[in-house]
Coordinates of N, CA and C and ligand atoms in Angstrom, one line a residue:
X25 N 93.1 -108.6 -99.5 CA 91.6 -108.8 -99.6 C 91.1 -109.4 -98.2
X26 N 90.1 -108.7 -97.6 CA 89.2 -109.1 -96.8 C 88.3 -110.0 -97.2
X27 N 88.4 -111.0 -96.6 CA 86.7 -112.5 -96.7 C 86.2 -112.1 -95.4
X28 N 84.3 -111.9 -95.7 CA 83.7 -112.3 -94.0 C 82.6 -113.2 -94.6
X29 N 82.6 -114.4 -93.7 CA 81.8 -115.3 -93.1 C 81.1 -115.0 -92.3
X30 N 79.7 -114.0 -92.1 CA 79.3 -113.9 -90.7 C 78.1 -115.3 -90.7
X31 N 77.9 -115.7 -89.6 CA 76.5 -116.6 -89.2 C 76.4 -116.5 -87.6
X32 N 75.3 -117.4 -87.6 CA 74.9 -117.1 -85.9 C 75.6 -118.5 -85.7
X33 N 75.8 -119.8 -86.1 CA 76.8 -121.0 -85.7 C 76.6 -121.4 -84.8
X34 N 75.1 -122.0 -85.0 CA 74.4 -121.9 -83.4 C 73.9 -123.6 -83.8
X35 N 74.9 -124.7 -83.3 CA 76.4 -124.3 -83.5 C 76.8 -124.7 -85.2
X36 N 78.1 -124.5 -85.1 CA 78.9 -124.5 -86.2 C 79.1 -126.2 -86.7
X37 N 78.3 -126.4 -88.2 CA 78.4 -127.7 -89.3 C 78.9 -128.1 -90.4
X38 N 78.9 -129.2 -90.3 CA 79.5 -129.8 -91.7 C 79.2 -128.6 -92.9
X39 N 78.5 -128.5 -93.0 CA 77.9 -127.2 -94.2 C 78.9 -126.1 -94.2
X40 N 79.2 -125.3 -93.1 CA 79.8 -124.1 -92.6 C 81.3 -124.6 -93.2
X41 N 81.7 -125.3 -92.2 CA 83.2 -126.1 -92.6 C 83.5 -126.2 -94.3
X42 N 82.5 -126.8 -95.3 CA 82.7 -127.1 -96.4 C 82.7 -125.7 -97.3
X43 N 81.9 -124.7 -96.8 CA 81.3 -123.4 -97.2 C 83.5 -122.6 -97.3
X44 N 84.0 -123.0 -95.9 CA 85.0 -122.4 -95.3 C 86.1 -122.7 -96.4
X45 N 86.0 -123.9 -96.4 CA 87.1 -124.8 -97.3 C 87.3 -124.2 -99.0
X46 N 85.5 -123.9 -99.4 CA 85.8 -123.6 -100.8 C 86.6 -122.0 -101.0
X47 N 85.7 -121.3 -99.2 CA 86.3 -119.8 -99.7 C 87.9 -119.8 -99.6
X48 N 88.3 -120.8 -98.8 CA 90.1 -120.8 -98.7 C 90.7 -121.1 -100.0
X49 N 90.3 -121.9 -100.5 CA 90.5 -122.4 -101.7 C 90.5 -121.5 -103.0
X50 N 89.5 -120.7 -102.9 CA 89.1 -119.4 -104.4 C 89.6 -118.6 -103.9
X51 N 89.9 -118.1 -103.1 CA 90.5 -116.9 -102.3 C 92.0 -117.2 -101.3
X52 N 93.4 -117.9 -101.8 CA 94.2 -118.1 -101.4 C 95.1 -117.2 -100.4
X53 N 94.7 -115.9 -100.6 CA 95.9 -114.8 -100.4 C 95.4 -114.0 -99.7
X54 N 94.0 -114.1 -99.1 CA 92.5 -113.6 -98.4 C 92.8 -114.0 -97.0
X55 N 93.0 -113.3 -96.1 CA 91.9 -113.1 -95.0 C 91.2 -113.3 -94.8
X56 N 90.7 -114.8 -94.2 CA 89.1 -114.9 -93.8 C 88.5 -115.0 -92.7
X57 N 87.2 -113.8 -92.4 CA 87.5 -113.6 -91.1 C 86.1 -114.7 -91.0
X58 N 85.8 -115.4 -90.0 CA 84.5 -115.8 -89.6 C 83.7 -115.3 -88.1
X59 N 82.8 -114.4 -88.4 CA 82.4 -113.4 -87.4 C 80.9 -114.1 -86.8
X60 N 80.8 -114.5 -85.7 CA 79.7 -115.0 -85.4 C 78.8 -114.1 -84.8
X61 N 77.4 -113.7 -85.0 CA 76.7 -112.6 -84.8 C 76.1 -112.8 -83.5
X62 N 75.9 -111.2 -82.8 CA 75.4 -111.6 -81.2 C 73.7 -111.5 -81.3
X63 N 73.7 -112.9 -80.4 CA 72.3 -113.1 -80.4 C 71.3 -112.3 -79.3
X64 N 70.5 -112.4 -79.6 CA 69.4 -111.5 -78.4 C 69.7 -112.6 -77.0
X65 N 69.9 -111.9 -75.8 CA 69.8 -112.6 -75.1 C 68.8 -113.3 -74.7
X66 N 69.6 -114.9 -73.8 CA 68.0 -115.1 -73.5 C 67.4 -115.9 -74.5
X67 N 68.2 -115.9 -75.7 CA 67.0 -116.8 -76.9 C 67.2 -117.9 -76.4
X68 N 66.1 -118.5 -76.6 CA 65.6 -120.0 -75.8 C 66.5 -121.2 -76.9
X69 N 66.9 -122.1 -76.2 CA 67.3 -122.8 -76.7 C 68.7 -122.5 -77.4
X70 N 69.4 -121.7 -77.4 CA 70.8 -121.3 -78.3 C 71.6 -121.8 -77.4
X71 N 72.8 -121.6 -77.5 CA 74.4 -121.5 -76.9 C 74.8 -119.9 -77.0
X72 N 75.2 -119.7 -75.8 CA 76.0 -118.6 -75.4 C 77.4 -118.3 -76.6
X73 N 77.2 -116.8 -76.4 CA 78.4 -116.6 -77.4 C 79.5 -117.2 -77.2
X74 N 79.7 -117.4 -75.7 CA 80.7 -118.6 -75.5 C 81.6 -119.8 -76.0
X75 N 80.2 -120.5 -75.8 CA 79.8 -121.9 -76.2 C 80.2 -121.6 -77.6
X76 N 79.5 -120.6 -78.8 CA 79.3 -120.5 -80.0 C 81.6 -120.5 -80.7
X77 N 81.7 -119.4 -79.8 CA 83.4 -119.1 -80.2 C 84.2 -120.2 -79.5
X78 N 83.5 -120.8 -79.3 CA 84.7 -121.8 -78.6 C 84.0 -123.0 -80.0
X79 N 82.5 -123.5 -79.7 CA 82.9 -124.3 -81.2 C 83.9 -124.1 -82.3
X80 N 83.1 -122.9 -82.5 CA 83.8 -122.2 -84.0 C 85.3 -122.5 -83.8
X81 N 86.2 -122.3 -82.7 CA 87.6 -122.4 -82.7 C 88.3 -124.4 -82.7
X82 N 87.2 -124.9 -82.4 CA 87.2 -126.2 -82.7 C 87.0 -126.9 -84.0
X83 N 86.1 -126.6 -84.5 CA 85.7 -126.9 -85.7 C 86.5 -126.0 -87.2
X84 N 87.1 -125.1 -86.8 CA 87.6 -125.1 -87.7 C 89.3 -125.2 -88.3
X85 N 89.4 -125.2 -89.4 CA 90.5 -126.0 -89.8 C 92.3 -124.8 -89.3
X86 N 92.9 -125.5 -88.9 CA 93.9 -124.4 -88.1 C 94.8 -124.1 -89.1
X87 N 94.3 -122.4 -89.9 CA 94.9 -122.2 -91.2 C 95.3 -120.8 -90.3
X88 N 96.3 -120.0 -91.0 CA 96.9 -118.7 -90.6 C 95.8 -117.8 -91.6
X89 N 95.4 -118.4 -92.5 CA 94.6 -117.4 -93.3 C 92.9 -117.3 -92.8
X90 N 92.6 -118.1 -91.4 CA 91.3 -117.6 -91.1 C 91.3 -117.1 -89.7
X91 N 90.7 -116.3 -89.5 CA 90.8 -115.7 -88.3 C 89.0 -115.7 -87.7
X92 N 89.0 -116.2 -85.9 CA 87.7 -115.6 -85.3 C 87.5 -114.4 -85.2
X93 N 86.4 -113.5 -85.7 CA 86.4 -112.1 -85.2 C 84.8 -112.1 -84.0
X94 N 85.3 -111.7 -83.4 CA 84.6 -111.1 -82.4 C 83.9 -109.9 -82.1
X95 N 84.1 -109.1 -83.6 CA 83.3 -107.7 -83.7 C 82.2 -107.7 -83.8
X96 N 81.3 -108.7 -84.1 CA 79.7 -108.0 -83.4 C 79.4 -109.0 -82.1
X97 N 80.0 -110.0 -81.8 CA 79.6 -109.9 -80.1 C 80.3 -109.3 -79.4
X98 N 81.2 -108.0 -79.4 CA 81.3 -107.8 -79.0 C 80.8 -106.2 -78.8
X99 N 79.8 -106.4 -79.6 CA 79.3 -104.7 -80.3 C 77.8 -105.2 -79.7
X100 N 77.2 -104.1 -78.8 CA 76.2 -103.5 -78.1 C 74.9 -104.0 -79.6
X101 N 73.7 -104.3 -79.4 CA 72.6 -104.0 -80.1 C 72.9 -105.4 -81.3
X102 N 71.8 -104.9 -82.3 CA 72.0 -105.9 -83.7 C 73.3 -106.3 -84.1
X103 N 73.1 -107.6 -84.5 CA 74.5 -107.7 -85.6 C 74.1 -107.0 -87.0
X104 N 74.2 -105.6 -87.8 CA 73.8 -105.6 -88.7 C 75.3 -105.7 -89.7
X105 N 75.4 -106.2 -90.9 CA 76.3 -106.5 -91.5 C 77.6 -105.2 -91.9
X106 N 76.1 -104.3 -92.7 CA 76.8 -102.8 -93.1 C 77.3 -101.8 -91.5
X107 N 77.2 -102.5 -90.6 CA 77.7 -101.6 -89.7 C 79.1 -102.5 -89.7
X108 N 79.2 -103.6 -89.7 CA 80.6 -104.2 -89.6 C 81.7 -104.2 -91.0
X109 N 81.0 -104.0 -91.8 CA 82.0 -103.7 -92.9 C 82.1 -102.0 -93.2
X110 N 81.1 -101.2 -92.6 CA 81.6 -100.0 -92.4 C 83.4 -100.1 -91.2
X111 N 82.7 -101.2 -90.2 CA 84.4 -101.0 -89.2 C 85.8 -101.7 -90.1
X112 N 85.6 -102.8 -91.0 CA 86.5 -103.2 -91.7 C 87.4 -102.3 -92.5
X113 N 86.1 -101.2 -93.1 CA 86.6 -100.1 -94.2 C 86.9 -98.9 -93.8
X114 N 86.7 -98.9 -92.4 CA 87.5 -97.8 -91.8 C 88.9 -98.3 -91.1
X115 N 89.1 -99.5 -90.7 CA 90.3 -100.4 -90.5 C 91.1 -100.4 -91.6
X116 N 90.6 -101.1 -92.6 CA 91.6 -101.6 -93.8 C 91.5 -100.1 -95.2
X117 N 91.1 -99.6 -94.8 CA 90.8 -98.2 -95.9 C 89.8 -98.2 -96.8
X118 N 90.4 -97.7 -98.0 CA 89.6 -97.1 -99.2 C 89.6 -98.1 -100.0
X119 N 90.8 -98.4 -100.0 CA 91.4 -99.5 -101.2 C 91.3 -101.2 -101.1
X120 N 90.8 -101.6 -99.7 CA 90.9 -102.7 -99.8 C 89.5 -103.6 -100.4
X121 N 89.9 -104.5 -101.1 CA 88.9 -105.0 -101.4 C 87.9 -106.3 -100.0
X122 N 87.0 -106.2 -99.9 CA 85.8 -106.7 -99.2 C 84.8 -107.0 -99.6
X123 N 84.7 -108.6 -99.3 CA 84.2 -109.5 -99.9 C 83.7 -110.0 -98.9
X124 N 81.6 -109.6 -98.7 CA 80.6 -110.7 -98.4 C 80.1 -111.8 -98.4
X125 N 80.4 -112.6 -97.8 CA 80.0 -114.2 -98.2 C 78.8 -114.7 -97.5
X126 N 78.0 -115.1 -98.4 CA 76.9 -115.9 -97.9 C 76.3 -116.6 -98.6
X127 N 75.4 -117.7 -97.9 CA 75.0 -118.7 -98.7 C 73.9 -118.5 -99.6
X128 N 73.2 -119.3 -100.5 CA 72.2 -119.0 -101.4 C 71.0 -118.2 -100.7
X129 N 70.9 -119.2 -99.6 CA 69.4 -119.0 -99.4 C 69.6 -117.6 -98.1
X130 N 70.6 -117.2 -97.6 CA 70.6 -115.7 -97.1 C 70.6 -114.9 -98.7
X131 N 71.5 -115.1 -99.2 CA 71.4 -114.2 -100.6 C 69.9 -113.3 -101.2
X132 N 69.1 -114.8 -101.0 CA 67.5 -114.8 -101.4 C 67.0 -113.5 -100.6
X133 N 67.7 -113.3 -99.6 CA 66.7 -112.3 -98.7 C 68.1 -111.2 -98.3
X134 N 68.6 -110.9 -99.4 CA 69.7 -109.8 -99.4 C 68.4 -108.4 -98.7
X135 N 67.6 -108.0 -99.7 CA 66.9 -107.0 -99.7 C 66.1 -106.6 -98.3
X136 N 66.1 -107.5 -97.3 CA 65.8 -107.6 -96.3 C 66.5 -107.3 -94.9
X137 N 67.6 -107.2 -95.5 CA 68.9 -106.4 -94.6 C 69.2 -105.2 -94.1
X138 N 69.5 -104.9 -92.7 CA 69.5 -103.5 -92.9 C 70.3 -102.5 -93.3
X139 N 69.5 -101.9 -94.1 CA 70.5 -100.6 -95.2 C 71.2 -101.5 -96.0
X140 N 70.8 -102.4 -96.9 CA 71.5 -103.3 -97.6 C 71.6 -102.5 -99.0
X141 N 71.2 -101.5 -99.2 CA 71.7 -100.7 -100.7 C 72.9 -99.9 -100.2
X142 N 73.7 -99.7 -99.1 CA 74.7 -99.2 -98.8 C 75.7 -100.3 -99.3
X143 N 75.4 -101.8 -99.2 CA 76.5 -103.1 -98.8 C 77.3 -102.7 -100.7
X144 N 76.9 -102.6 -101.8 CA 77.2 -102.6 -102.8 C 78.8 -101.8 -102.9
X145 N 78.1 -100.3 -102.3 CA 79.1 -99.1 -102.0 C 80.5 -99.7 -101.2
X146 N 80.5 -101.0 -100.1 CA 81.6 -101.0 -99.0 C 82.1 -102.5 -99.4
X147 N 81.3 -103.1 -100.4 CA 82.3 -104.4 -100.6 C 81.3 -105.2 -101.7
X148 N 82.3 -105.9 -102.2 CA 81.9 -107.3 -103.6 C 80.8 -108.5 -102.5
X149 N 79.9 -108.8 -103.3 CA 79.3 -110.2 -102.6 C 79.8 -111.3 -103.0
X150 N 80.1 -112.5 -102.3 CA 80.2 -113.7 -103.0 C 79.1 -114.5 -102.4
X151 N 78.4 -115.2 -103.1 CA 77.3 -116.1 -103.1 C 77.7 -117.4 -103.7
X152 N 77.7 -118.3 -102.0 CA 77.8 -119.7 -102.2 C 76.4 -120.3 -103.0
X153 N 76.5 -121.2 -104.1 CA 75.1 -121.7 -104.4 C 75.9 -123.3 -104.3
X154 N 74.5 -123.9 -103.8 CA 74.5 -125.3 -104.1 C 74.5 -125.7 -105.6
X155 N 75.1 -127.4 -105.6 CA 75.2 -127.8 -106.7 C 74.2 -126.9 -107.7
X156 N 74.9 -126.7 -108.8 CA 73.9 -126.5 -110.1 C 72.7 -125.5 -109.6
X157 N 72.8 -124.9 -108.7 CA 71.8 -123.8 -108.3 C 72.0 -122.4 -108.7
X158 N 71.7 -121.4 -108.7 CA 71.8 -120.0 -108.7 C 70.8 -119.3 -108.1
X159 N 71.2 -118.9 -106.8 CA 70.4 -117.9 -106.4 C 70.0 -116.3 -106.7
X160 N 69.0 -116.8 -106.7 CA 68.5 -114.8 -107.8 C 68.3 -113.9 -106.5
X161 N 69.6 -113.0 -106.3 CA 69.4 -112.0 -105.9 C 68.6 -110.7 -106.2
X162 N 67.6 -110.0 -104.9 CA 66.6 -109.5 -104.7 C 67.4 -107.8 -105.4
X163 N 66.7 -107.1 -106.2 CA 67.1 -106.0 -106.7 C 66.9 -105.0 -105.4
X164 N 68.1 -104.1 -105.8 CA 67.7 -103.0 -104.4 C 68.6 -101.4 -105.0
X165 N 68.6 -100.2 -104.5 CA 69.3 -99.9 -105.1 C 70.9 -99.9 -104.9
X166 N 72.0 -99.1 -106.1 CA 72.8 -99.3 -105.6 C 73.1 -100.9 -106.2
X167 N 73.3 -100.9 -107.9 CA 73.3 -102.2 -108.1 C 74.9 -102.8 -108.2
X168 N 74.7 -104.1 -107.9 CA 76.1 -104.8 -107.9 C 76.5 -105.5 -109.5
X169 N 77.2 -105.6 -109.7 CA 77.8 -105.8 -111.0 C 78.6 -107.6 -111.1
X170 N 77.8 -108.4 -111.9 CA 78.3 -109.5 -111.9 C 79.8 -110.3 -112.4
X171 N 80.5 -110.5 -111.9 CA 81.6 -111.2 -112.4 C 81.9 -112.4 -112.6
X172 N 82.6 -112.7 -113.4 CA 82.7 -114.7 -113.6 C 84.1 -115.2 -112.7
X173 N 84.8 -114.1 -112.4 CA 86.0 -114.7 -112.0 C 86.7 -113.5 -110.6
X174 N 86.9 -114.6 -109.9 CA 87.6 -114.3 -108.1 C 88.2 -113.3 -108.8
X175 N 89.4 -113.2 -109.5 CA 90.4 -112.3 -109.6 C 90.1 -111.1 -109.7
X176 N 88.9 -111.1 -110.5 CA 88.4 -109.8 -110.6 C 87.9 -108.9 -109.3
X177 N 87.8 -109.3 -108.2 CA 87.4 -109.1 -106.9 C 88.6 -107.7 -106.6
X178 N 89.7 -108.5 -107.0 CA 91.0 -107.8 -106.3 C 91.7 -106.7 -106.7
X179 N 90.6 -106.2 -107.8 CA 91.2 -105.1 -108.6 C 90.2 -103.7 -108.6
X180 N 89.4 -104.2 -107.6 CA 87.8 -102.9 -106.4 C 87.8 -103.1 -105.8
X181 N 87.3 -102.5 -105.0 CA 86.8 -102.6 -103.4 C 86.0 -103.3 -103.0
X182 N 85.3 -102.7 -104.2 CA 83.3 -103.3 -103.6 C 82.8 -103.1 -105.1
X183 N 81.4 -103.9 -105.0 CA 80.1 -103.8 -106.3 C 80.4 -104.4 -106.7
X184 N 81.0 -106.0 -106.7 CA 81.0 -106.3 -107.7 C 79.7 -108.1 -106.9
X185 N 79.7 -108.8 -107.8 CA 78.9 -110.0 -107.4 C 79.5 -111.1 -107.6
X186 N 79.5 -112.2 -106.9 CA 80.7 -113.3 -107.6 C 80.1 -114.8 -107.0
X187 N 80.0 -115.5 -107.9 CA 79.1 -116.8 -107.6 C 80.1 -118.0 -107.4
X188 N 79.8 -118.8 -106.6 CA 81.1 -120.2 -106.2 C 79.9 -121.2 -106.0
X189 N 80.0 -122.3 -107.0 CA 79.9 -123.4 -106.6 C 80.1 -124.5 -105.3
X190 N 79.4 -124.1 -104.2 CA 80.1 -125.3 -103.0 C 79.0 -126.7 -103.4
X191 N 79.7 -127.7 -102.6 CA 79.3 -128.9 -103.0 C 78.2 -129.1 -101.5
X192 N 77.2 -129.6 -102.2 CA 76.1 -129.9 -101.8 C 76.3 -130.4 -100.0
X193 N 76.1 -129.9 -99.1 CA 76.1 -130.6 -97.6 C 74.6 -129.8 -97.2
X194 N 73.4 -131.0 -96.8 CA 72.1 -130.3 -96.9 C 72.5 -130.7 -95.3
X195 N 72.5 -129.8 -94.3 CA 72.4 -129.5 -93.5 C 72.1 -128.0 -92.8
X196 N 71.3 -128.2 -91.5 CA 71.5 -126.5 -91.0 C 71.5 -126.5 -89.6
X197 N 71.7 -125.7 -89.3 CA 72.1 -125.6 -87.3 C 70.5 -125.9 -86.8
X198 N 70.0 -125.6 -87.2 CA 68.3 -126.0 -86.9 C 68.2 -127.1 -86.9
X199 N 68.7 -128.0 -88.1 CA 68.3 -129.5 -87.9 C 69.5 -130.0 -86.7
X200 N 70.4 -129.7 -86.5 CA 71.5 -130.0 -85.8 C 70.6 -130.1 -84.6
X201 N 70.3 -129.0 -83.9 CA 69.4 -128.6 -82.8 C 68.5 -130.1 -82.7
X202 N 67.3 -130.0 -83.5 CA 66.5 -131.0 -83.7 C 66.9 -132.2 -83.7
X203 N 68.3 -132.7 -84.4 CA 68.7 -134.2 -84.0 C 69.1 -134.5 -82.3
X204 N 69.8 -133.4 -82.0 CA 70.4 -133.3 -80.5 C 69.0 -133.7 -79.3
X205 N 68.1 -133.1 -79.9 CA 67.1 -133.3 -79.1 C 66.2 -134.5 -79.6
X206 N 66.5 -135.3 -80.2 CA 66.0 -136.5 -80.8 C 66.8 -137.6 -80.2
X207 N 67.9 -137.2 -80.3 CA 68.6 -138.0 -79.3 C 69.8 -138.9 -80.5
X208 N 69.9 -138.0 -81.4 CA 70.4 -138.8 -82.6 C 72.2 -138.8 -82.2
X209 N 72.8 -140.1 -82.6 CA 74.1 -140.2 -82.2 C 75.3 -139.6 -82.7
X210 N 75.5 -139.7 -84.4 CA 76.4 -138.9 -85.3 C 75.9 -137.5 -85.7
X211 N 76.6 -136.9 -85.5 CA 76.2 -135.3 -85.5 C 76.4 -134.8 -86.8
X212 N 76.3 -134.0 -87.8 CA 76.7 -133.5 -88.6 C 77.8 -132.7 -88.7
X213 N 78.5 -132.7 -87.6 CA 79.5 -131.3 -87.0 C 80.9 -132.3 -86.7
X214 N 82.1 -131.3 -87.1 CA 83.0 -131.4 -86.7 C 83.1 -132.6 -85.5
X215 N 84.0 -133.7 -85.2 CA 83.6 -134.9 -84.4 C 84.0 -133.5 -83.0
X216 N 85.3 -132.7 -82.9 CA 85.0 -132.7 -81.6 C 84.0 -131.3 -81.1
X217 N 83.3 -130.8 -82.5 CA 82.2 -130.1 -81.4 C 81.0 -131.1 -81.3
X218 N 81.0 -132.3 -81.9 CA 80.1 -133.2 -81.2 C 80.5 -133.5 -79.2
X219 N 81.6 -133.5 -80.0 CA 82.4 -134.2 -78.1 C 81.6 -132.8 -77.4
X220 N 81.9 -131.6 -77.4 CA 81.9 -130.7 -76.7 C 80.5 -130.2 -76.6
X221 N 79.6 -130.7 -77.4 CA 77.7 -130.6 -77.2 C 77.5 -131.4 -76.3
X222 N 78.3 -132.8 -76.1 CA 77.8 -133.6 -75.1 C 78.3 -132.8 -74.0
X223 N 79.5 -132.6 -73.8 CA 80.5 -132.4 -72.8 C 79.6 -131.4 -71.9
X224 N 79.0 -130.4 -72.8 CA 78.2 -129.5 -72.0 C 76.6 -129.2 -71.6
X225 N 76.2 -130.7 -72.4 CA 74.7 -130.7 -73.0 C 74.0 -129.5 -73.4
X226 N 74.5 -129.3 -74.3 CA 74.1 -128.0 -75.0 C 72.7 -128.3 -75.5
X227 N 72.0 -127.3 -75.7 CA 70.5 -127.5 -77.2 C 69.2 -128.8 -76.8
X228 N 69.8 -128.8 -75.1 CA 68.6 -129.9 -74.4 C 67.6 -129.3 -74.7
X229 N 67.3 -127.9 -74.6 CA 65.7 -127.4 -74.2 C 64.6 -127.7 -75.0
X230 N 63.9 -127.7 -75.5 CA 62.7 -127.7 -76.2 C 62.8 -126.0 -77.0
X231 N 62.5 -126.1 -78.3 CA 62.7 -125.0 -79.0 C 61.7 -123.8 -79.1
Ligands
ATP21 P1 69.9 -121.9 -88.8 O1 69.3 -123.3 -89.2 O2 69.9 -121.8 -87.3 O3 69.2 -120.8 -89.5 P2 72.2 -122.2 -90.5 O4 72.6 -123.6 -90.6 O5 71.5 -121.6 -91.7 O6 71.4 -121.9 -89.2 P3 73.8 -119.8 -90.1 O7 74.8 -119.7 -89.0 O8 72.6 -119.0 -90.0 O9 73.5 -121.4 -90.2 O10 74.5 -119.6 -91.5 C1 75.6 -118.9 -91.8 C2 75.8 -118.9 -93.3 O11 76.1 -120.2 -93.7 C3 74.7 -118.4 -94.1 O12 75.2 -117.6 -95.2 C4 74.0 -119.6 -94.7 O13 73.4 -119.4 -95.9 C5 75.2 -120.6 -94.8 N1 74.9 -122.0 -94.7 C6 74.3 -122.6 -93.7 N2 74.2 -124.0 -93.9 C7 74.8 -124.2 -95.1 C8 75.0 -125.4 -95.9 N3 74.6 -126.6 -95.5 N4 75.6 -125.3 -97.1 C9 76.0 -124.1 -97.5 N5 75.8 -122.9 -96.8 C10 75.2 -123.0 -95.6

């Protein structure tokens, strides 16, 4: 079984980290890949893909079962999702099961994806909701099929839908940004991609 984590990790938080922990945890025997998406150049105020893969390889926890993928920075144009799990399912075949991960509030705006009534056809979603939450996924066609239990992931490919409880860390790379430039001292991030925001004064500019 394939896991993808994509985000832009601009940079990489307590949130992400905790998001990482639960999918290792429901998904033991998974592959998790965490794919950081390439940004338009030039966007004001970001960190370089650089900057972004080198956090990401700091902050996260040194397991054999997660791996950095580098397949949409290193892919020309948009990060669009269904083009990267189209390269998965031509990698890993017919049969492997692939599994989308994302948080509630991307979920909310599934329908807004591009060619997102294909995503059902090439892999299962999993949808992190905060405590006691449930995010209502946007109908499209090409419907996905809900399940109560991980296991059931590993016995299709794709279509199915699967909800995981992560524990509440109200954080986002936005507010991160915003403290940095506030001048705030404890970061919400991994201690050494704190070390390494200073190291490089990353996210000085004005947004
Ligand atoms: P930004 O504030 O720049 O939009 P972000 O904090 O939402 O960034 P992304 O890199 O865009 O981070 O998010 C990647 C994925 O992580 C998304 O699926 C998003 O829903 C999820 N996510 C982000 N922050 C949290 C959090 N605190 N708890 C749970 N999931 C989160």
């Amino acid at each position: 079984m394939q896991v993808l984590f994509g985000g832009t990790f601009d940079p990489f938080h307590n949130g992400h980290a905790a998001m990482i922990r639960t999918l290792c945890a429901t998904f033991p025997d998974a592959q998790v890949s965490v794919i950081p998406n390439r940004l338009p150049p030039h966007r004001q105020a970001s960190a370089s893909a650089q900057h972004r893969l080198h956090m990401l390889s700091l902050g996260l926890p040194e397991r054999q079962q997660i791996e950095i993928s580098r397949i949409e920075i290193d892919r020309a144009g948009p990060s669009y999702s269904v083009r990267t799990l189209e390269d998965y399912r031509h990698t890993f075949g017919d049969r492997e099961p692939l599994v989308l991960c994302m948080g509630a509030d991307a979920a909310g705006k599934l329908d807004q994806w591009h060619a997102a009534a294909r995503i059902p056809t090439l892999a299962h979603v999993c949808i992190l909701d905060r405590d006691g939450e449930s995010a209502v996924i946007p109908e499209f066609s090409g419907q996905l099929t809900e399940t109560e239990t991980a296991g059931a992931l590993n016995e299709k490919p794709c279509g199915l839908v699967f909800r995981l409880q992560t524990p509440e860390v109200p954080v986002s790379s936005t507010q991160v940004r915003e403290m940095i430039r506030a001048g705030v001292d404890r970061l919400p991030v991994p201690e050494p991609i704190q070390h390494y925001i200073q190291t490089h004064a990353l996210y000085q500019d004005a947004e």
